[in-house]
Short mmCIF file of C-alpha atoms in Angstrom, two decimals:
data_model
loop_
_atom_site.label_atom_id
_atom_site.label_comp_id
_atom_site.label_asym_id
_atom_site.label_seq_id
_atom_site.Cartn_x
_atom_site.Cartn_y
_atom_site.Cartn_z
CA UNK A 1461 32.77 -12.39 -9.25
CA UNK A 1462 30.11 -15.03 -8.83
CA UNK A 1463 28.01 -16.23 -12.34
CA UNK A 1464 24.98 -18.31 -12.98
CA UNK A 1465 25.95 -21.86 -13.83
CA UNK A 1466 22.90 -22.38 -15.63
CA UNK A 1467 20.52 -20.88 -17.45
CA UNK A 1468 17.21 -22.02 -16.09
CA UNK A 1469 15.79 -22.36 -12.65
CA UNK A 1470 14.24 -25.40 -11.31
CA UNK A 1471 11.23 -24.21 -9.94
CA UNK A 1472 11.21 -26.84 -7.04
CA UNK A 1473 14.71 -24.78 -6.12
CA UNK A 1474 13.13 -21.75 -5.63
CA UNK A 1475 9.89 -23.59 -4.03
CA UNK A 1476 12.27 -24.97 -0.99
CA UNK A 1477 14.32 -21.75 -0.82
CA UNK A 1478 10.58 -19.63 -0.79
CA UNK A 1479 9.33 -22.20 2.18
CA UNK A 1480 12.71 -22.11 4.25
CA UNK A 1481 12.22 -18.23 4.48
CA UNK A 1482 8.75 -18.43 5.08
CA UNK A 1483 9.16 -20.87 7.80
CA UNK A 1484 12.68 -19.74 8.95
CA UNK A 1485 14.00 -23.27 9.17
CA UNK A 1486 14.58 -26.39 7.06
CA UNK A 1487 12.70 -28.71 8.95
CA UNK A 1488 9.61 -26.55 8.78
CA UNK A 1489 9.84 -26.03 5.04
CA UNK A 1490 10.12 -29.41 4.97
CA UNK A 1491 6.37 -29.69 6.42
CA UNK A 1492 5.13 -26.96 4.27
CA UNK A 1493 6.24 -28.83 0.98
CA UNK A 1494 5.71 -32.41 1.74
CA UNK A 1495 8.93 -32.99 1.20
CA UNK A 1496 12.04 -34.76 3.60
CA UNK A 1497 14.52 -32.45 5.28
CA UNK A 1498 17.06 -33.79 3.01
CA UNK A 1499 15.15 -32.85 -0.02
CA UNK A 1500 14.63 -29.62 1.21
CA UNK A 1501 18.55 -29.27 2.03
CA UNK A 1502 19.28 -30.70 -1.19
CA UNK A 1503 17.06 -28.19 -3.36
CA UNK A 1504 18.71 -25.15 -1.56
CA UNK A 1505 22.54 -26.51 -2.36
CA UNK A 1506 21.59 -27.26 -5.64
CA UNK A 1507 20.22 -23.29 -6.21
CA UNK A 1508 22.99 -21.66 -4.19
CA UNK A 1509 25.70 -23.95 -6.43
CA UNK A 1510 23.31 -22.91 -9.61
CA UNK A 1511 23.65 -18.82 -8.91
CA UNK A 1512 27.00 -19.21 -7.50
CA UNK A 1513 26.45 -17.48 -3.88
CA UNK A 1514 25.12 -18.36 -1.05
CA UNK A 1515 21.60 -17.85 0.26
CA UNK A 1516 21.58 -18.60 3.80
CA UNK A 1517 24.07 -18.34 6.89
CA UNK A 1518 23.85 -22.07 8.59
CA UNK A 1519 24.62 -22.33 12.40
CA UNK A 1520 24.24 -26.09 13.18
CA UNK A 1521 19.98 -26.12 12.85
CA UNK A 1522 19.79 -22.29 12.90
CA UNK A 1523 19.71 -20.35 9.19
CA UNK A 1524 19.32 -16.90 8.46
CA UNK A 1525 19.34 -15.62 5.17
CA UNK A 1526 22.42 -13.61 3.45
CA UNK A 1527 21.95 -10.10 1.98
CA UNK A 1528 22.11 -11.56 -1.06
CA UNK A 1529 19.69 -13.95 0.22
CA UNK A 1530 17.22 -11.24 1.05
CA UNK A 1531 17.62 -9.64 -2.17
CA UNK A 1532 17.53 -12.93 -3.98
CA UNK A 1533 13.91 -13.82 -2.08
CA UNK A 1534 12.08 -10.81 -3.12
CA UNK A 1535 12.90 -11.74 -6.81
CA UNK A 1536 11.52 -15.37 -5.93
CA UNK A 1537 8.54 -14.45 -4.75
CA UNK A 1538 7.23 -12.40 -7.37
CA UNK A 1539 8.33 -14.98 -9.93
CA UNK A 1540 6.26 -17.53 -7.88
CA UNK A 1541 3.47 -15.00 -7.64
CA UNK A 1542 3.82 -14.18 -11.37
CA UNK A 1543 3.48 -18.21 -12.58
CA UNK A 1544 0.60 -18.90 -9.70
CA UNK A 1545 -1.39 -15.74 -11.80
CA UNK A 1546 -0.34 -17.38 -15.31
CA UNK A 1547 -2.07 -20.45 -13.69
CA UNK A 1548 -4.75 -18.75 -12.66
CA UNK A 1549 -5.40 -16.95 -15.65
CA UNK A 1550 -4.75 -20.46 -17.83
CA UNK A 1551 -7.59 -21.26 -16.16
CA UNK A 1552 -10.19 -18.56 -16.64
CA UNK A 1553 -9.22 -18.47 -20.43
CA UNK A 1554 -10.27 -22.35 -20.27
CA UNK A 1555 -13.75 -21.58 -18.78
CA UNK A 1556 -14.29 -18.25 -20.45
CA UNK A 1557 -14.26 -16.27 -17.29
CA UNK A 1558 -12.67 -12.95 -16.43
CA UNK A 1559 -8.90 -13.26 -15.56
CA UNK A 1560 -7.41 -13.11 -12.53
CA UNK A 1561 -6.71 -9.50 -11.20
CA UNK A 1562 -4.16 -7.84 -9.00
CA UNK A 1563 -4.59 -4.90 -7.15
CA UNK A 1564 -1.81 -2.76 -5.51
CA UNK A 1565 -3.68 0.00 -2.87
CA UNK A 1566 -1.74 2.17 -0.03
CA UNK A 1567 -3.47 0.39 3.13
CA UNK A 1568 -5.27 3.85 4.21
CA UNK A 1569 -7.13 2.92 0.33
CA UNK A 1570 -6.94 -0.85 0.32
CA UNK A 1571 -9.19 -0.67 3.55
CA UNK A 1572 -11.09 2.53 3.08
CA UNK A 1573 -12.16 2.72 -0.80
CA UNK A 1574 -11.31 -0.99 -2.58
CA UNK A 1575 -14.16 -3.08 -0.34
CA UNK A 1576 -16.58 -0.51 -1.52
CA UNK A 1577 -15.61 -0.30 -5.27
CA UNK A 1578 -15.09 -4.03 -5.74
CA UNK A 1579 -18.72 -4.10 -4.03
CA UNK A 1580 -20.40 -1.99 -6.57
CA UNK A 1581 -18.91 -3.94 -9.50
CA UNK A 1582 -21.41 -6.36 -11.41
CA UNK A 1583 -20.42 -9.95 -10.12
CA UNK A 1584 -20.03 -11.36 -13.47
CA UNK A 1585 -17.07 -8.71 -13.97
CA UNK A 1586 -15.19 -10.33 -10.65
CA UNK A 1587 -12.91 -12.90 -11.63
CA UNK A 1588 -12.77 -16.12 -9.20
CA UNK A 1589 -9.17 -15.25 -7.81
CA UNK A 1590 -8.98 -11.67 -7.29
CA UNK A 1591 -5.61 -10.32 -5.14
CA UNK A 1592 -5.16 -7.27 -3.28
CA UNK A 1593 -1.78 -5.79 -1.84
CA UNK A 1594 -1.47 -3.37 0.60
CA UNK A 1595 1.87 -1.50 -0.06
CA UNK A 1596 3.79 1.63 1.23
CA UNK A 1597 2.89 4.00 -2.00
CA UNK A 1598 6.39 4.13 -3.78
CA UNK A 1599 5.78 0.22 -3.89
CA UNK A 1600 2.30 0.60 -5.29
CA UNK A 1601 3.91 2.59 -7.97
CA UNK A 1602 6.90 -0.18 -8.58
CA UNK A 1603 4.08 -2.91 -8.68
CA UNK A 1604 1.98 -1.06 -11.71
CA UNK A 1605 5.21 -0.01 -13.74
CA UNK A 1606 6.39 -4.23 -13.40
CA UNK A 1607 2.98 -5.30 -14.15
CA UNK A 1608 2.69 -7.55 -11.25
CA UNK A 1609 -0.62 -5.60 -10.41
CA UNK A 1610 -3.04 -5.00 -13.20
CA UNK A 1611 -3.70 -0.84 -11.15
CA UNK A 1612 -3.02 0.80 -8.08
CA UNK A 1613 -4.79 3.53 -5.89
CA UNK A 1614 -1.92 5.76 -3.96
CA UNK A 1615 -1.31 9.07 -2.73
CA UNK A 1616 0.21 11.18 -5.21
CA UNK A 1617 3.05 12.11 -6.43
CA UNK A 1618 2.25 9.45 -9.21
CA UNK A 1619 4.37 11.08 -12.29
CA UNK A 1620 6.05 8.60 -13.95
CA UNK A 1621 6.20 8.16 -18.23
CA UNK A 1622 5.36 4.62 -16.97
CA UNK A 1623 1.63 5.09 -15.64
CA UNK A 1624 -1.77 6.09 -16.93
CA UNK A 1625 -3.62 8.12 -14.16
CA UNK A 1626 -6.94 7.60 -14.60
CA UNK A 1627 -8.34 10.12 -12.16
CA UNK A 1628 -6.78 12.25 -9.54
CA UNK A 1629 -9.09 13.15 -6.33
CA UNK A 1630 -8.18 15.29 -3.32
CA UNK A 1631 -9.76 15.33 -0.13
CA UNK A 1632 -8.75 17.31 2.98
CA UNK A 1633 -7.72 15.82 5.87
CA UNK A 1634 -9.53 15.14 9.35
CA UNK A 1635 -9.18 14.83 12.83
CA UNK A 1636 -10.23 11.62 14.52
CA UNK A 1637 -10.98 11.96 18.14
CA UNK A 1638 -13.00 9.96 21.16
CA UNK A 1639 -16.43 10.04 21.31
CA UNK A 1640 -16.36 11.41 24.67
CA UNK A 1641 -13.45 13.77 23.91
CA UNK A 1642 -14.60 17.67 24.73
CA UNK A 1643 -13.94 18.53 21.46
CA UNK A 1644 -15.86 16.07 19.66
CA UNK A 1645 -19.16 18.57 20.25
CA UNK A 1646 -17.82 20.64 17.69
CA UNK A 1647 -18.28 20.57 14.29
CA UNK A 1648 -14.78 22.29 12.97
CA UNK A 1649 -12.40 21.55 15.19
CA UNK A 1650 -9.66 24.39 14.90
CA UNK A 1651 -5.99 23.01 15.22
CA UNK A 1652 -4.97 25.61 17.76
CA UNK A 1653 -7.34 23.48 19.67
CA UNK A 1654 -4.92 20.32 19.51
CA UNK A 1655 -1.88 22.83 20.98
CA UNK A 1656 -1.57 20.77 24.23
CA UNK A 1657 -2.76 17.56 22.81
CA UNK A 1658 -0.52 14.66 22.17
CA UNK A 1659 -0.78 14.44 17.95
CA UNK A 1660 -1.04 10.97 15.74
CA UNK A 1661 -0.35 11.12 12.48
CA UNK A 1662 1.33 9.59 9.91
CA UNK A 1663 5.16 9.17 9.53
CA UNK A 1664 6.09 9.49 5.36
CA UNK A 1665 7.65 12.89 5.63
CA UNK A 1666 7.81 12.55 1.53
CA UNK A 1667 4.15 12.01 1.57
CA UNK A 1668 1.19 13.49 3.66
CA UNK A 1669 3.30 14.57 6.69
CA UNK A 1670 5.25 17.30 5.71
CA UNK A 1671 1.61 18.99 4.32
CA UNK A 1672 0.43 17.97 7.72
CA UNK A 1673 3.42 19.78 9.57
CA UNK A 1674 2.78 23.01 7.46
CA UNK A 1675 -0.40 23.14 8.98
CA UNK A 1676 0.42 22.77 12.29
CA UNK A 1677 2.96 25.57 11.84
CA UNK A 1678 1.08 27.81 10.14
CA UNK A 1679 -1.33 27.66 12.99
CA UNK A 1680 1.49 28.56 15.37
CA UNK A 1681 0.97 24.62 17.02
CA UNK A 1682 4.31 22.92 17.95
CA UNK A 1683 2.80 19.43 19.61
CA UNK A 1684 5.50 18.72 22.34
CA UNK A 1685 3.88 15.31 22.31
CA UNK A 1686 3.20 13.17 19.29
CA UNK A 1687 3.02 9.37 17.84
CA UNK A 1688 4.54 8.54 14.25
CA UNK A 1689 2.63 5.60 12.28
CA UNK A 1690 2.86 4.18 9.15
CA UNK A 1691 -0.86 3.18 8.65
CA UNK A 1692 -3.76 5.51 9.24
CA UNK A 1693 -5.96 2.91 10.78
CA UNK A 1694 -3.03 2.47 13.44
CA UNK A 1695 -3.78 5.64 14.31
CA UNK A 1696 -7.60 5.28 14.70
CA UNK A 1697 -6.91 2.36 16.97
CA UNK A 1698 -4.54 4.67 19.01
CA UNK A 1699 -7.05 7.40 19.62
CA UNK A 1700 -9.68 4.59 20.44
CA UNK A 1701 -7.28 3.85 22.97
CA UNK A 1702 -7.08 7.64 24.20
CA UNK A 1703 -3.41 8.24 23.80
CA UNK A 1704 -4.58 11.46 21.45
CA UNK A 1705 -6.15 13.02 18.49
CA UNK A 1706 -5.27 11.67 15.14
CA UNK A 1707 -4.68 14.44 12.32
CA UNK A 1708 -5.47 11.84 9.09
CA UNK A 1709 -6.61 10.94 5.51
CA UNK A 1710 -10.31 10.89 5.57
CA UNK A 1711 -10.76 7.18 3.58
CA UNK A 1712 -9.94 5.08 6.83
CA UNK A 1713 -11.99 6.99 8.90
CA UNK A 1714 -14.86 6.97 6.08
CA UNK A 1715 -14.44 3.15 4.74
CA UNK A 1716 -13.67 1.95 8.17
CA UNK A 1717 -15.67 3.32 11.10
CA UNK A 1718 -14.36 1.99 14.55
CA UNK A 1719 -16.81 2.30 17.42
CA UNK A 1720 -16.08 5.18 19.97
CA UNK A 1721 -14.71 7.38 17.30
CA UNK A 1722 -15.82 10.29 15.60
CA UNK A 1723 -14.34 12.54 12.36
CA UNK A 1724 -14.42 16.15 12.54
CA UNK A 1725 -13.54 18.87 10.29
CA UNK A 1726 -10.40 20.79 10.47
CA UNK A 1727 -10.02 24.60 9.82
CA UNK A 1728 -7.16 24.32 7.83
CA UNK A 1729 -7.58 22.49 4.76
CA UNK A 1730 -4.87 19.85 4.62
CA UNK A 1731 -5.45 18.29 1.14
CA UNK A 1732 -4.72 14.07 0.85
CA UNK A 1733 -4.39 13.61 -2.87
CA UNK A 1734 -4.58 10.35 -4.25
CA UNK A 1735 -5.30 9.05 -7.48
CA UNK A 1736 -5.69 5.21 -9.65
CA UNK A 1737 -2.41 4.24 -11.82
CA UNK A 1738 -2.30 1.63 -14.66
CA UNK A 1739 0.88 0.61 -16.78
CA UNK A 1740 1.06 2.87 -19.48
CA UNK A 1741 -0.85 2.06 -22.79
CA UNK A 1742 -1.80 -1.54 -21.34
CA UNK A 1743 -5.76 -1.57 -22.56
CA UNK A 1744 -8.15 -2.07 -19.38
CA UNK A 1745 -10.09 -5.19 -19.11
CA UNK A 1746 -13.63 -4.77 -18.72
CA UNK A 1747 -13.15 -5.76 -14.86
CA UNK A 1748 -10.43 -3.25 -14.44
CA UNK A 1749 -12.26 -0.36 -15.88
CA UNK A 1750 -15.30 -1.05 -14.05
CA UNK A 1751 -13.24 -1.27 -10.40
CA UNK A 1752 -11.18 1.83 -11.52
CA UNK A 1753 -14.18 3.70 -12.37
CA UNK A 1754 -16.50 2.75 -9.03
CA UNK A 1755 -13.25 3.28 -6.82
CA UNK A 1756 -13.27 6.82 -7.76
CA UNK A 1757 -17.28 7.23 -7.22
CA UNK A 1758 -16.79 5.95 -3.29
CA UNK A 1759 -13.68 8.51 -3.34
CA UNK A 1760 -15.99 11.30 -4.27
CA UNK A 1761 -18.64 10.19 -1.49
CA UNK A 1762 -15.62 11.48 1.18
CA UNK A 1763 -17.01 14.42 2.76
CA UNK A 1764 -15.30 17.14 0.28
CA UNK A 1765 -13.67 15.35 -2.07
CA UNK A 1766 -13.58 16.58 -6.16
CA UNK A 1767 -11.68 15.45 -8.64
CA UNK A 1768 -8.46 17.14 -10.42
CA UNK A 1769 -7.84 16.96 -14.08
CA UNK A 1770 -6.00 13.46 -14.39
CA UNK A 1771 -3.61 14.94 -17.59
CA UNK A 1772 -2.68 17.78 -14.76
CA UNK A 1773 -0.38 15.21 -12.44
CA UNK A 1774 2.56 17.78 -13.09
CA UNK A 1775 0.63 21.09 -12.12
CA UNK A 1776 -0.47 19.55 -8.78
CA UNK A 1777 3.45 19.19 -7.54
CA UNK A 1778 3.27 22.33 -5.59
CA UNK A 1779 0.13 21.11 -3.52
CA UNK A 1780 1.36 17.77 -3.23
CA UNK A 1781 4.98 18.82 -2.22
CA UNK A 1782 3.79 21.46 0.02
CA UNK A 1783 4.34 24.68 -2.31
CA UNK A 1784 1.16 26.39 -2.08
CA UNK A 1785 -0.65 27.96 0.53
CA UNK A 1786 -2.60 26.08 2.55
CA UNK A 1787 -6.36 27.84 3.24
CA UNK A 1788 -8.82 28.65 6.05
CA UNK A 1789 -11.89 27.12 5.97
CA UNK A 1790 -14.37 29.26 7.43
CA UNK A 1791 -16.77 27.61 10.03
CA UNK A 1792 -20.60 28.36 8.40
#
């Protein structure tokens, strides 16, 4: 079994090692650091002899890394993220200023809601180095409970002994189609309609797909054609492209309006709920508070969004897993 042969890193170790995956060679870290090949090469033996495995597969000037290499580089870089926000936050302490602040968002409400709510924010409440992660949502979760982002905005399920939820909102879903589409003259756009259409939505099957697929079925529509993607603005793009009608989360389509495409309502509501997380018991700076608070007034600006009670996380698990009855809206 391998063991550490020392207790302490050298941070210029895991500098080389973060550079030489970054730039996929030696040589190129090499450029990246200011530092000789042989420094570089040096740096990396040293750390691989220091943990006791090795890092990275060497074919004469080709590397790749080693599973444990891969596993051993995610823990690098958010060390090296964690000491560049100590620095950062040195800093602002030294000059008064408001700290540095992380943000973890799903991209659908990095894109769609955080330019807005960082917007409305009084600019003596933004600190000078302000960071912003798009992540799949179980990873916007794992980023709040370690405290490498100060809160996160995700789609629910958010239940974890680990989190605050500030506020919960839902919003039902839309369909994005061409401008010039037939179908785009109508206000509420029934999903029978889509029947012979090729679908894009979104591919979680543990988060707003499954919802999405109830729908479909309880409108008797089995798409024999349809596109799986992993970002909602992917989609967009696609039906911009006319390869189909997009069944999505309204905050892309609101907080990101791409020419030649137009939102319409469904008649099935299809609700998208999604809701801002902070570690548990951590007090909120005056900057966080103010971002969490103006995030959820552009949520509520989404045509038919409210607000759920945030203490109610638990009682929503039926709508968010797909338990409950989905309803008709009827066209006014």
């Amino acid at each position: 079994m391998s063991t550490m042969h020392s207790n302490s890193f050298d941070i210029r170790q895991l500098e080389a090692f973060a550079a030489v995956m970054s730039a996929g060679s030696v040589t190129g870290a090499a450029r990246l650091l200011g530092r000789s090949q042989p420094a570089v090469t040096r740096l990396i033996q040293d750390l691989e002899a220091d943990i006791g495995y090795a890092l990275l597969h060497r074919s004469g000037p080709r590397i790749s890394p080693t599973a444990r290499g891969l596993l051993f580089h995610a823990e690098v870089e958010r060390h090296l993220a964690s000491l560049a926000h100590i620095r950062e936050r040195a800093n602002a302490i030294g000059l008064d200023e408001p700290p540095s602040l992380t943000i973890a968002a799903t991209p659908s409400l990095a894109a769609g809601v955080l330019p807005q709510a960082i917007a409305a924010v009084a600019p003596d409440l933004i600190p000078r180095h302000l960071h912003v992660q798009a992540l799949a949502a179980e990873n916007v979760v794992q980023a709040v409970l370690a405290r490498s982002a100060d809160f996160g905005i995700s789609s629910l399920p958010l239940e974890h002994p680990g989190l605050d939820v500030h506020w919960i909102a839902e919003a039902p879903c839309v369909v994005a189609l061409a401008a010039n589409d037939p179908l785009a003259s109508n206000d509420v756009v029934r999903l029978s309609d889509l029947a012979e259409r090729r679908i894009i939505t979104l591919a979680n099957p543990y988060r707003l797909r499954h919802r999405i697929d109830e729908a479909l079925e309880r409108a008797g529509v089995a798409p024999q054609r349809m596109i799986d993607v992993n970002a909602s603005l992917t989609a967009l793009t696609m039906v911009r492209a006319g390869l189909g009608a997009a069944i999505v989360e309204p905050a892309t389509v609101c907080g990101v309006p791409l020419e030649g495409i137009v939102m319409r309502v469904l008649d099935h509501t299809i609700p998208f709920l999604f809701g801002a997380i902070s570690p548990a018991a951590m007090p909120l700076t005056p900057t966080v508070a103010a971002v969490i608070d103006a995030a959820r007034a552009v949520a509520l600006a989404m045509p038919g969004c409210r607000l759920h009670d945030a203490g109610g996380v638990e009682a929503l698990a039926d709508t968010v897993y797909g338990g409950s009855p989905m309803t008709e809206e009827v066209p006014s």
